[in-house]
PDB file of C-alpha atoms and ligand atoms in Angstrom:
ATOM      1  CA  MET A  54      -2.204 -11.969 -15.524  1.00  0.00           C
ATOM      2  CA  ASP A  55      -5.594 -13.326 -14.562  1.00  0.00           C
ATOM      3  CA  THR A  56      -4.158 -14.298 -11.210  1.00  0.00           C
ATOM      4  CA  ILE A  57      -3.459 -10.700 -10.158  1.00  0.00           C
ATOM      5  CA  ILE A  58      -5.964  -8.196  -8.820  1.00  0.00           C
ATOM      6  CA  THR A  59      -4.543  -4.728  -8.282  1.00  0.00           C
ATOM      7  CA  ILE A  60      -5.970  -2.204  -5.843  1.00  0.00           C
ATOM      8  CA  ASP A  61      -4.398   1.260  -5.887  1.00  0.00           C
ATOM      9  CA  GLY A  62      -5.371   4.541  -4.283  1.00  0.00           C
ATOM     10  CA  PRO A  63      -4.415   7.126  -1.675  1.00  0.00           C
ATOM     11  CA  SER A  64      -3.989   6.370   1.996  1.00  0.00           C
ATOM     12  CA  GLY A  65      -7.220   5.982   3.925  1.00  0.00           C
ATOM     13  CA  GLY A  66      -9.325   5.112   0.897  1.00  0.00           C
ATOM     14  CA  GLY A  67     -10.068   1.700   2.407  1.00  0.00           C
ATOM     15  CA  LYS A  68      -7.613  -0.325   0.288  1.00  0.00           C
ATOM     16  CA  SER A  69      -6.147  -2.436   3.065  1.00  0.00           C
ATOM     17  CA  THR A  70      -9.429  -3.575   4.587  1.00  0.00           C
ATOM     18  CA  VAL A  71     -10.958  -4.340   1.217  1.00  0.00           C
ATOM     19  CA  SER A  72      -7.793  -6.040  -0.154  1.00  0.00           C
ATOM     20  CA  ARG A  73      -7.552  -8.258   2.897  1.00  0.00           C
ATOM     21  CA  MET A  74     -11.232  -9.223   2.674  1.00  0.00           C
ATOM     22  CA  LEU A  75     -11.010  -9.859  -1.064  1.00  0.00           C
ATOM     23  CA  ALA A  76      -7.887 -12.016  -0.724  1.00  0.00           C
ATOM     24  CA  ALA A  77      -9.502 -14.064   2.080  1.00  0.00           C
ATOM     25  CA  LYS A  78     -12.722 -14.485   0.050  1.00  0.00           C
ATOM     26  CA  LEU A  79     -10.920 -15.669  -3.112  1.00  0.00           C
ATOM     27  CA  ASN A  80      -8.142 -17.510  -1.309  1.00  0.00           C
ATOM     28  CA  TYR A  81      -5.503 -15.256  -2.837  1.00  0.00           C
ATOM     29  CA  THR A  82      -2.385 -13.902  -1.089  1.00  0.00           C
ATOM     30  CA  TYR A  83      -2.710 -10.332   0.141  1.00  0.00           C
ATOM     31  CA  LEU A  84       0.327  -8.372  -1.031  1.00  0.00           C
ATOM     32  CA  ASP A  85       0.694  -5.267   1.134  1.00  0.00           C
ATOM     33  CA  THR A  86       3.295  -3.245  -0.784  1.00  0.00           C
ATOM     34  CA  GLY A  87       2.943  -0.172   1.495  1.00  0.00           C
ATOM     35  CA  ALA A  88       4.284  -2.405   4.283  1.00  0.00           C
ATOM     36  CA  MET A  89       7.352  -3.093   2.123  1.00  0.00           C
ATOM     37  CA  TYR A  90       8.070   0.615   1.666  1.00  0.00           C
ATOM     38  CA  ARG A  91       7.535   1.175   5.379  1.00  0.00           C
ATOM     39  CA  ALA A  92       9.960  -1.660   6.240  1.00  0.00           C
ATOM     40  CA  VAL A  93      12.653  -0.220   3.949  1.00  0.00           C
ATOM     41  CA  GLY A  94      12.062   3.165   5.638  1.00  0.00           C
ATOM     42  CA  LEU A  95      12.546   1.574   9.013  1.00  0.00           C
ATOM     43  CA  GLN A  96      15.706  -0.141   7.867  1.00  0.00           C
ATOM     44  CA  ALA A  97      17.147   3.136   6.598  1.00  0.00           C
ATOM     45  CA  ARG A  98      16.226   4.731   9.870  1.00  0.00           C
ATOM     46  CA  GLN A  99      17.853   1.976  11.968  1.00  0.00           C
ATOM     47  CA  LEU A 100      21.057   2.013   9.903  1.00  0.00           C
ATOM     48  CA  GLY A 101      21.226   5.795   9.736  1.00  0.00           C
ATOM     49  CA  VAL A 102      21.329   5.708   5.903  1.00  0.00           C
ATOM     50  CA  ASP A 103      21.686   9.075   4.205  1.00  0.00           C
ATOM     51  CA  LEU A 104      18.913   8.971   1.573  1.00  0.00           C
ATOM     52  CA  ALA A 105      20.728  11.471  -0.592  1.00  0.00           C
ATOM     53  CA  ASP A 106      23.706   9.100  -0.886  1.00  0.00           C
ATOM     54  CA  GLU A 107      23.006   6.532  -3.638  1.00  0.00           C
ATOM     55  CA  ASP A 108      25.870   4.258  -2.600  1.00  0.00           C
ATOM     56  CA  GLN A 109      24.535   4.016   0.924  1.00  0.00           C
ATOM     57  CA  VAL A 110      21.013   3.296  -0.351  1.00  0.00           C
ATOM     58  CA  ALA A 111      22.312   0.668  -2.795  1.00  0.00           C
ATOM     59  CA  ALA A 112      24.335  -1.045  -0.043  1.00  0.00           C
ATOM     60  CA  MET A 113      21.295  -1.167   2.231  1.00  0.00           C
ATOM     61  CA  LEU A 114      19.129  -2.646  -0.539  1.00  0.00           C
ATOM     62  CA  ALA A 115      21.739  -5.261  -1.489  1.00  0.00           C
ATOM     63  CA  ASP A 116      21.597  -6.584   2.088  1.00  0.00           C
ATOM     64  CA  LEU A 117      17.831  -6.171   2.495  1.00  0.00           C
ATOM     65  CA  ASP A 118      16.415  -9.184   4.291  1.00  0.00           C
ATOM     66  CA  LEU A 119      12.640  -8.600   4.049  1.00  0.00           C
ATOM     67  CA  HIS A 120       9.881 -11.206   4.222  1.00  0.00           C
ATOM     68  CA  LEU A 121       6.120 -10.895   4.185  1.00  0.00           C
ATOM     69  CA  GLU A 122       4.206 -13.649   5.911  1.00  0.00           C
ATOM     70  CA  PRO A 123       0.510 -13.474   5.195  1.00  0.00           C
ATOM     71  CA  GLY A 124      -1.529 -14.151   8.299  1.00  0.00           C
ATOM     72  CA  ASP A 125      -5.246 -14.086   9.121  1.00  0.00           C
ATOM     73  CA  GLY A 126      -5.323 -10.351   9.755  1.00  0.00           C
ATOM     74  CA  ASP A 127      -2.423  -8.034   8.937  1.00  0.00           C
ATOM     75  CA  THR A 128       0.556  -9.384   7.005  1.00  0.00           C
ATOM     76  CA  ARG A 129       3.510 -10.159   9.315  1.00  0.00           C
ATOM     77  CA  VAL A 130       6.505  -8.143   8.184  1.00  0.00           C
ATOM     78  CA  VAL A 131       9.884  -9.614   9.080  1.00  0.00           C
ATOM     79  CA  LEU A 132      12.994  -7.497   8.663  1.00  0.00           C
ATOM     80  CA  ALA A 133      16.363  -9.160   9.303  1.00  0.00           C
ATOM     81  CA  GLY A 134      14.602 -11.846  11.329  1.00  0.00           C
ATOM     82  CA  GLU A 135      12.692  -9.384  13.518  1.00  0.00           C
ATOM     83  CA  ASP A 136       8.936  -8.914  13.442  1.00  0.00           C
ATOM     84  CA  VAL A 137       8.441  -5.202  12.625  1.00  0.00           C
ATOM     85  CA  SER A 138       4.715  -5.394  11.826  1.00  0.00           C
ATOM     86  CA  THR A 139       3.774  -3.019  14.609  1.00  0.00           C
ATOM     87  CA  ALA A 140       6.820  -0.745  14.419  1.00  0.00           C
ATOM     88  CA  ILE A 141       6.115   0.177  10.770  1.00  0.00           C
ATOM     89  CA  ARG A 142       2.507   1.221  11.342  1.00  0.00           C
ATOM     90  CA  SER A 143       3.096   4.621  12.995  1.00  0.00           C
ATOM     91  CA  ALA A 144       2.142   7.847  11.198  1.00  0.00           C
ATOM     92  CA  GLU A 145       5.801   8.803  11.317  1.00  0.00           C
ATOM     93  CA  MET A 146       6.860   5.640   9.449  1.00  0.00           C
ATOM     94  CA  GLY A 147       4.175   6.444   6.880  1.00  0.00           C
ATOM     95  CA  MET A 148       5.917   9.735   6.150  1.00  0.00           C
ATOM     96  CA  VAL A 149       9.354   8.035   6.080  1.00  0.00           C
ATOM     97  CA  ALA A 150       7.949   5.414   3.660  1.00  0.00           C
ATOM     98  CA  SER A 151       6.528   8.128   1.476  1.00  0.00           C
ATOM     99  CA  ALA A 152       9.947   9.874   1.310  1.00  0.00           C
ATOM    100  CA  ILE A 153      11.897   6.687   0.573  1.00  0.00           C
ATOM    101  CA  SER A 154       9.373   5.566  -2.019  1.00  0.00           C
ATOM    102  CA  ALA A 155      10.517   8.423  -4.285  1.00  0.00           C
ATOM    103  CA  LEU A 156      13.990   6.885  -4.676  1.00  0.00           C
ATOM    104  CA  PRO A 157      14.464   5.028  -7.987  1.00  0.00           C
ATOM    105  CA  LEU A 158      16.718   2.312  -6.493  1.00  0.00           C
ATOM    106  CA  VAL A 159      14.163   1.536  -3.810  1.00  0.00           C
ATOM    107  CA  ARG A 160      11.271   1.318  -6.299  1.00  0.00           C
ATOM    108  CA  GLN A 161      13.306  -0.909  -8.580  1.00  0.00           C
ATOM    109  CA  LYS A 162      14.187  -3.294  -5.790  1.00  0.00           C
ATOM    110  CA  LEU A 163      10.671  -3.505  -4.360  1.00  0.00           C
ATOM    111  CA  THR A 164       9.101  -3.850  -7.831  1.00  0.00           C
ATOM    112  CA  GLU A 165      11.313  -6.905  -8.400  1.00  0.00           C
ATOM    113  CA  LEU A 166      10.374  -8.405  -5.049  1.00  0.00           C
ATOM    114  CA  GLN A 167       6.668  -7.779  -5.672  1.00  0.00           C
ATOM    115  CA  GLN A 168       6.831  -9.428  -9.082  1.00  0.00           C
ATOM    116  CA  GLN A 169       8.662 -12.427  -7.608  1.00  0.00           C
ATOM    117  CA  ILE A 170       5.988 -12.883  -4.948  1.00  0.00           C
ATOM    118  CA  ALA A 171       3.204 -12.655  -7.567  1.00  0.00           C
ATOM    119  CA  ALA A 172       4.984 -15.214  -9.753  1.00  0.00           C
ATOM    120  CA  ARG A 173       4.538 -17.775  -6.959  1.00  0.00           C
ATOM    121  CA  GLY A 174       0.736 -17.604  -6.827  1.00  0.00           C
ATOM    122  CA  ARG A 175      -2.444 -15.574  -6.946  1.00  0.00           C
ATOM    123  CA  VAL A 176      -2.324 -12.126  -5.338  1.00  0.00           C
ATOM    124  CA  VAL A 177      -4.428  -9.137  -4.429  1.00  0.00           C
ATOM    125  CA  ALA A 178      -1.744  -6.474  -4.812  1.00  0.00           C
ATOM    126  CA  GLU A 179      -2.382  -3.244  -2.905  1.00  0.00           C
ATOM    127  CA  GLY A 180      -0.390  -0.031  -3.274  1.00  0.00           C
ATOM    128  CA  ARG A 181       0.040   3.061  -5.407  1.00  0.00           C
ATOM    129  CA  ASP A 182       1.534   1.741  -8.666  1.00  0.00           C
ATOM    130  CA  MET A 183       0.246  -1.825  -8.865  1.00  0.00           C
ATOM    131  CA  GLY A 184      -1.952  -1.288 -11.918  1.00  0.00           C
ATOM    132  CA  THR A 185       0.232   1.332 -13.590  1.00  0.00           C
ATOM    133  CA  VAL A 186       3.753  -0.110 -13.232  1.00  0.00           C
ATOM    134  CA  VAL A 187       4.342  -3.287 -11.273  1.00  0.00           C
ATOM    135  CA  PHE A 188       1.468  -5.305 -12.766  1.00  0.00           C
ATOM    136  CA  ALA A 189       0.585  -3.139 -15.743  1.00  0.00           C
ATOM    137  CA  LYS A 190      -0.719  -6.195 -17.577  1.00  0.00           C
ATOM    138  CA  ALA A 191      -3.073  -7.323 -14.828  1.00  0.00           C
ATOM    139  CA  ARG A 192      -6.632  -7.921 -16.025  1.00  0.00           C
ATOM    140  CA  HIS A 193      -8.403  -6.810 -12.880  1.00  0.00           C
ATOM    141  CA  LYS A 194      -7.554  -3.287 -11.712  1.00  0.00           C
ATOM    142  CA  TYR A 195      -9.292  -1.067  -9.181  1.00  0.00           C
ATOM    143  CA  PHE A 196      -8.612   2.462  -7.965  1.00  0.00           C
ATOM    144  CA  LEU A 197     -10.147   3.069  -4.583  1.00  0.00           C
ATOM    145  CA  ASP A 198     -10.591   6.640  -3.378  1.00  0.00           C
ATOM    146  CA  ALA A 199     -12.602   8.674  -0.870  1.00  0.00           C
ATOM    147  CA  SER A 200     -12.751  12.360  -0.081  1.00  0.00           C
ATOM    148  CA  PRO A 201      -9.849  13.690   2.045  1.00  0.00           C
ATOM    149  CA  GLY A 202     -12.275  14.616   4.830  1.00  0.00           C
ATOM    150  CA  GLU A 203     -13.751  11.114   4.948  1.00  0.00           C
ATOM    151  CA  ARG A 204     -10.290   9.549   4.900  1.00  0.00           C
ATOM    152  CA  ALA A 205      -9.183  11.772   7.822  1.00  0.00           C
ATOM    153  CA  ARG A 206     -12.321  10.812   9.753  1.00  0.00           C
ATOM    154  CA  ARG A 207     -11.610   7.101   9.256  1.00  0.00           C
ATOM    155  CA  ARG A 208      -7.973   7.489  10.245  1.00  0.00           C
ATOM    156  CA  LEU A 209      -8.993   9.311  13.416  1.00  0.00           C
ATOM    157  CA  GLU A 210     -11.385   6.506  14.272  1.00  0.00           C
ATOM    158  CA  GLN A 211      -8.612   3.920  13.831  1.00  0.00           C
ATOM    159  CA  LEU A 212      -6.318   5.884  16.135  1.00  0.00           C
ATOM    160  CA  HIS A 213      -9.068   6.216  18.751  1.00  0.00           C
ATOM    161  CA  GLU A 214      -9.576   2.451  18.626  1.00  0.00           C
ATOM    162  CA  LYS A 215      -5.910   2.055  19.429  1.00  0.00           C
ATOM    163  CA  GLY A 216      -6.271   4.504  22.316  1.00  0.00           C
ATOM    164  CA  GLU A 217      -4.316   7.219  20.523  1.00  0.00           C
ATOM    165  CA  GLU A 218      -5.326  10.872  20.442  1.00  0.00           C
ATOM    166  CA  ALA A 219      -4.975  13.124  17.429  1.00  0.00           C
ATOM    167  CA  ALA A 220      -6.525  16.313  16.070  1.00  0.00           C
ATOM    168  CA  TYR A 221      -8.695  16.051  12.937  1.00  0.00           C
ATOM    169  CA  ASP A 222      -7.013  19.059  11.341  1.00  0.00           C
ATOM    170  CA  ASP A 223      -3.521  17.547  11.782  1.00  0.00           C
ATOM    171  CA  ILE A 224      -4.597  14.230  10.293  1.00  0.00           C
ATOM    172  CA  LEU A 225      -6.268  15.960   7.347  1.00  0.00           C
ATOM    173  CA  ALA A 226      -3.149  18.095   6.716  1.00  0.00           C
ATOM    174  CA  GLN A 227      -0.992  14.926   6.752  1.00  0.00           C
ATOM    175  CA  ILE A 228      -3.284  13.178   4.304  1.00  0.00           C
ATOM    176  CA  VAL A 229      -3.311  16.147   1.909  1.00  0.00           C
ATOM    177  CA  GLN A 230       0.503  16.408   2.167  1.00  0.00           C
ATOM    178  CA  ARG A 231       1.082  12.692   1.539  1.00  0.00           C
ATOM    179  CA  ASP A 232      -1.365  12.656  -1.419  1.00  0.00           C
ATOM    180  CA  HIS A 233       0.497  15.576  -2.881  1.00  0.00           C
ATOM    181  CA  ASP A 234       3.937  13.966  -2.383  1.00  0.00           C
ATOM    182  CA  ASP A 235       2.830  10.572  -3.667  1.00  0.00           C
ATOM    183  CA  SER A 236       1.074  11.909  -6.743  1.00  0.00           C
ATOM    184  CA  THR A 237       3.623  14.501  -7.857  1.00  0.00           C
ATOM    185  CA  ARG A 238       6.797  12.397  -7.660  1.00  0.00           C
ATOM    186  CA  ASP A 239       8.410  11.635 -10.994  1.00  0.00           C
ATOM    187  CA  LEU A 240       8.593   7.949 -10.621  1.00  0.00           C
ATOM    188  CA  ALA A 241       5.479   5.725 -10.429  1.00  0.00           C
ATOM    189  CA  PRO A 242       3.270   8.475  -9.065  1.00  0.00           C
ATOM    190  CA  LEU A 243      -0.053   7.703  -7.453  1.00  0.00           C
ATOM    191  CA  LYS A 244      -2.581   7.657 -10.300  1.00  0.00           C
ATOM    192  CA  ALA A 245      -5.189   5.376 -11.706  1.00  0.00           C
ATOM    193  CA  ALA A 246      -4.293   3.104 -14.595  1.00  0.00           C
ATOM    194  CA  PRO A 247      -6.362   4.006 -17.669  1.00  0.00           C
ATOM    195  CA  ASP A 248      -8.016   0.590 -17.526  1.00  0.00           C
ATOM    196  CA  ALA A 249      -8.719   0.637 -13.797  1.00  0.00           C
ATOM    197  CA  THR A 250     -12.274   0.720 -12.408  1.00  0.00           C
ATOM    198  CA  HIS A 251     -12.680   3.758 -10.124  1.00  0.00           C
ATOM    199  CA  ILE A 252     -14.513   3.330  -6.844  1.00  0.00           C
ATOM    200  CA  ASP A 253     -15.372   6.291  -4.632  1.00  0.00           C
ATOM    201  CA  SER A 254     -15.856   4.734  -1.196  1.00  0.00           C
ATOM    202  CA  SER A 255     -16.819   8.020   0.577  1.00  0.00           C
ATOM    203  CA  ARG A 256     -20.312   6.669   1.107  1.00  0.00           C
ATOM    204  CA  MET A 257     -19.648   2.936   1.004  1.00  0.00           C
ATOM    205  CA  ASN A 258     -18.500   0.621   3.759  1.00  0.00           C
ATOM    206  CA  ALA A 259     -15.869  -2.079   3.208  1.00  0.00           C
ATOM    207  CA  GLN A 260     -18.443  -4.802   2.670  1.00  0.00           C
ATOM    208  CA  GLU A 261     -20.207  -2.742  -0.053  1.00  0.00           C
ATOM    209  CA  VAL A 262     -16.909  -2.121  -1.847  1.00  0.00           C
ATOM    210  CA  LEU A 263     -16.049  -5.802  -1.604  1.00  0.00           C
ATOM    211  CA  ASN A 264     -19.435  -6.785  -3.032  1.00  0.00           C
ATOM    212  CA  PHE A 265     -19.006  -4.307  -5.880  1.00  0.00           C
ATOM    213  CA  ILE A 266     -15.561  -5.770  -6.764  1.00  0.00           C
ATOM    214  CA  LEU A 267     -16.821  -9.375  -6.531  1.00  0.00           C
ATOM    215  CA  ASP A 268     -19.685  -8.403  -8.867  1.00  0.00           C
ATOM    216  CA  GLN A 269     -17.278  -6.884 -11.379  1.00  0.00           C
ATOM    217  CA  LEU A 270     -14.988  -9.904 -11.249  1.00  0.00           C
ATOM    218  CA  ALA A 271     -17.931 -12.221 -11.858  1.00  0.00           C
ATOM    219  CA  LYS A 272     -18.881 -10.177 -14.969  1.00  0.00           C
ATOM    220  CA  LYS A 273     -15.403 -10.330 -16.542  1.00  0.00           C
TER     221      LYS A 273
HETATM  222  O1   DC B 353      -0.161   2.262   1.951  1.00  0.00           O
HETATM  223  P1   DC B 353       0.804   2.784   2.984  1.00  0.00           P
HETATM  224  O2   DC B 353       0.271   4.007   3.728  1.00  0.00           O
HETATM  225  O3   DC B 353       1.260   1.702   3.948  1.00  0.00           O
HETATM  226  O4   DC B 353       2.108   3.269   2.146  1.00  0.00           O
HETATM  227  C1   DC B 353       3.140   3.988   2.744  1.00  0.00           C
HETATM  228  C2   DC B 353       3.874   4.818   1.708  1.00  0.00           C
HETATM  229  O5   DC B 353       4.587   3.963   0.790  1.00  0.00           O
HETATM  230  C3   DC B 353       2.992   5.709   0.854  1.00  0.00           C
HETATM  231  O6   DC B 353       2.941   7.025   1.289  1.00  0.00           O
HETATM  232  C4   DC B 353       3.621   5.706  -0.520  1.00  0.00           C
HETATM  233  C5   DC B 353       4.506   4.476  -0.511  1.00  0.00           C
HETATM  234  N1   DC B 353       4.037   3.440  -1.448  1.00  0.00           N
HETATM  235  C6   DC B 353       4.428   3.523  -2.767  1.00  0.00           C
HETATM  236  O7   DC B 353       5.108   4.482  -3.141  1.00  0.00           O
HETATM  237  N2   DC B 353       4.100   2.538  -3.622  1.00  0.00           N
HETATM  238  C7   DC B 353       3.399   1.465  -3.229  1.00  0.00           C
HETATM  239  N3   DC B 353       3.109   0.517  -4.114  1.00  0.00           N
HETATM  240  C8   DC B 353       2.934   1.375  -1.860  1.00  0.00           C
HETATM  241  C9   DC B 353       3.289   2.393  -1.029  1.00  0.00           C
END
C-alpha cells in the first residue's frame, strides 16, 4: 500500500491538476476515477438506461468496455472503442456522473476496476472515496479542499479559457448542489479518511500544494 497515493476532495478543489503533476513527478500512473463515473454516465445516457431499474444497470455494467489510457495531459478515456475524453467533461456529464455514482452496483463495479488498475503498478488515485473505501489501507492520503467561492471562481476561469460563458452564481449553485449530493449519499460519501492530511488550497496554487505533498511524502 506504499505504492498508492490517494487524493480526495470536492470538485474544483484542485485535485486533478495536483494529482496529474504529482503522478508525473513521481512517475506514477494518474488514476482519474471521476472520469470513470463520467464515462459510465455517458454510457447510460447513450443506451437510454433507466437508472431506477437494477437489471438494466447490471446489464450495462456487465458489458462495460472502459479503458483509461494515461497520456501526458488528461487521461484518454475510451468507451467501447471510442475516445470520449472530451464528451465526458461537460458540466452536464458531471451532474449525470454524480447521480450514477450513488448506485451501489456502479460503485461496486468501478471499485473493482480501480483496484485492478492499482494492482498493476503505482498510482496517484484521485476521487471522492479513494482513501475511505477503495484504497482504505493506502499509506499516503490527502484531502484537498477550497472554499466554494474559490472553487466557483476557478471553474469559471477554466470555462473562459475554453471560450465558454457562464454566470458565477450558477456555477456556485452547481458546486454547492454537487457537494451536497456527493457528501450525503449513503454509499461511499465524500469525506476525508480519518488518517488523511487535509489541505485547504483556497490560498495556494497547484505548485504550492504539490510542494507541500512532496514534503510530506519525504517525511514519511
Ligand atoms: O471528479 P469529477 O468531477 O470528474 O467526478 C464526477 C462525479 O463522479 C462526482 O460528482 C462524484 C462522482 N465520483 C464518485 O462518486 N467517486 C469517485 N471516486 C469519483 C467521482
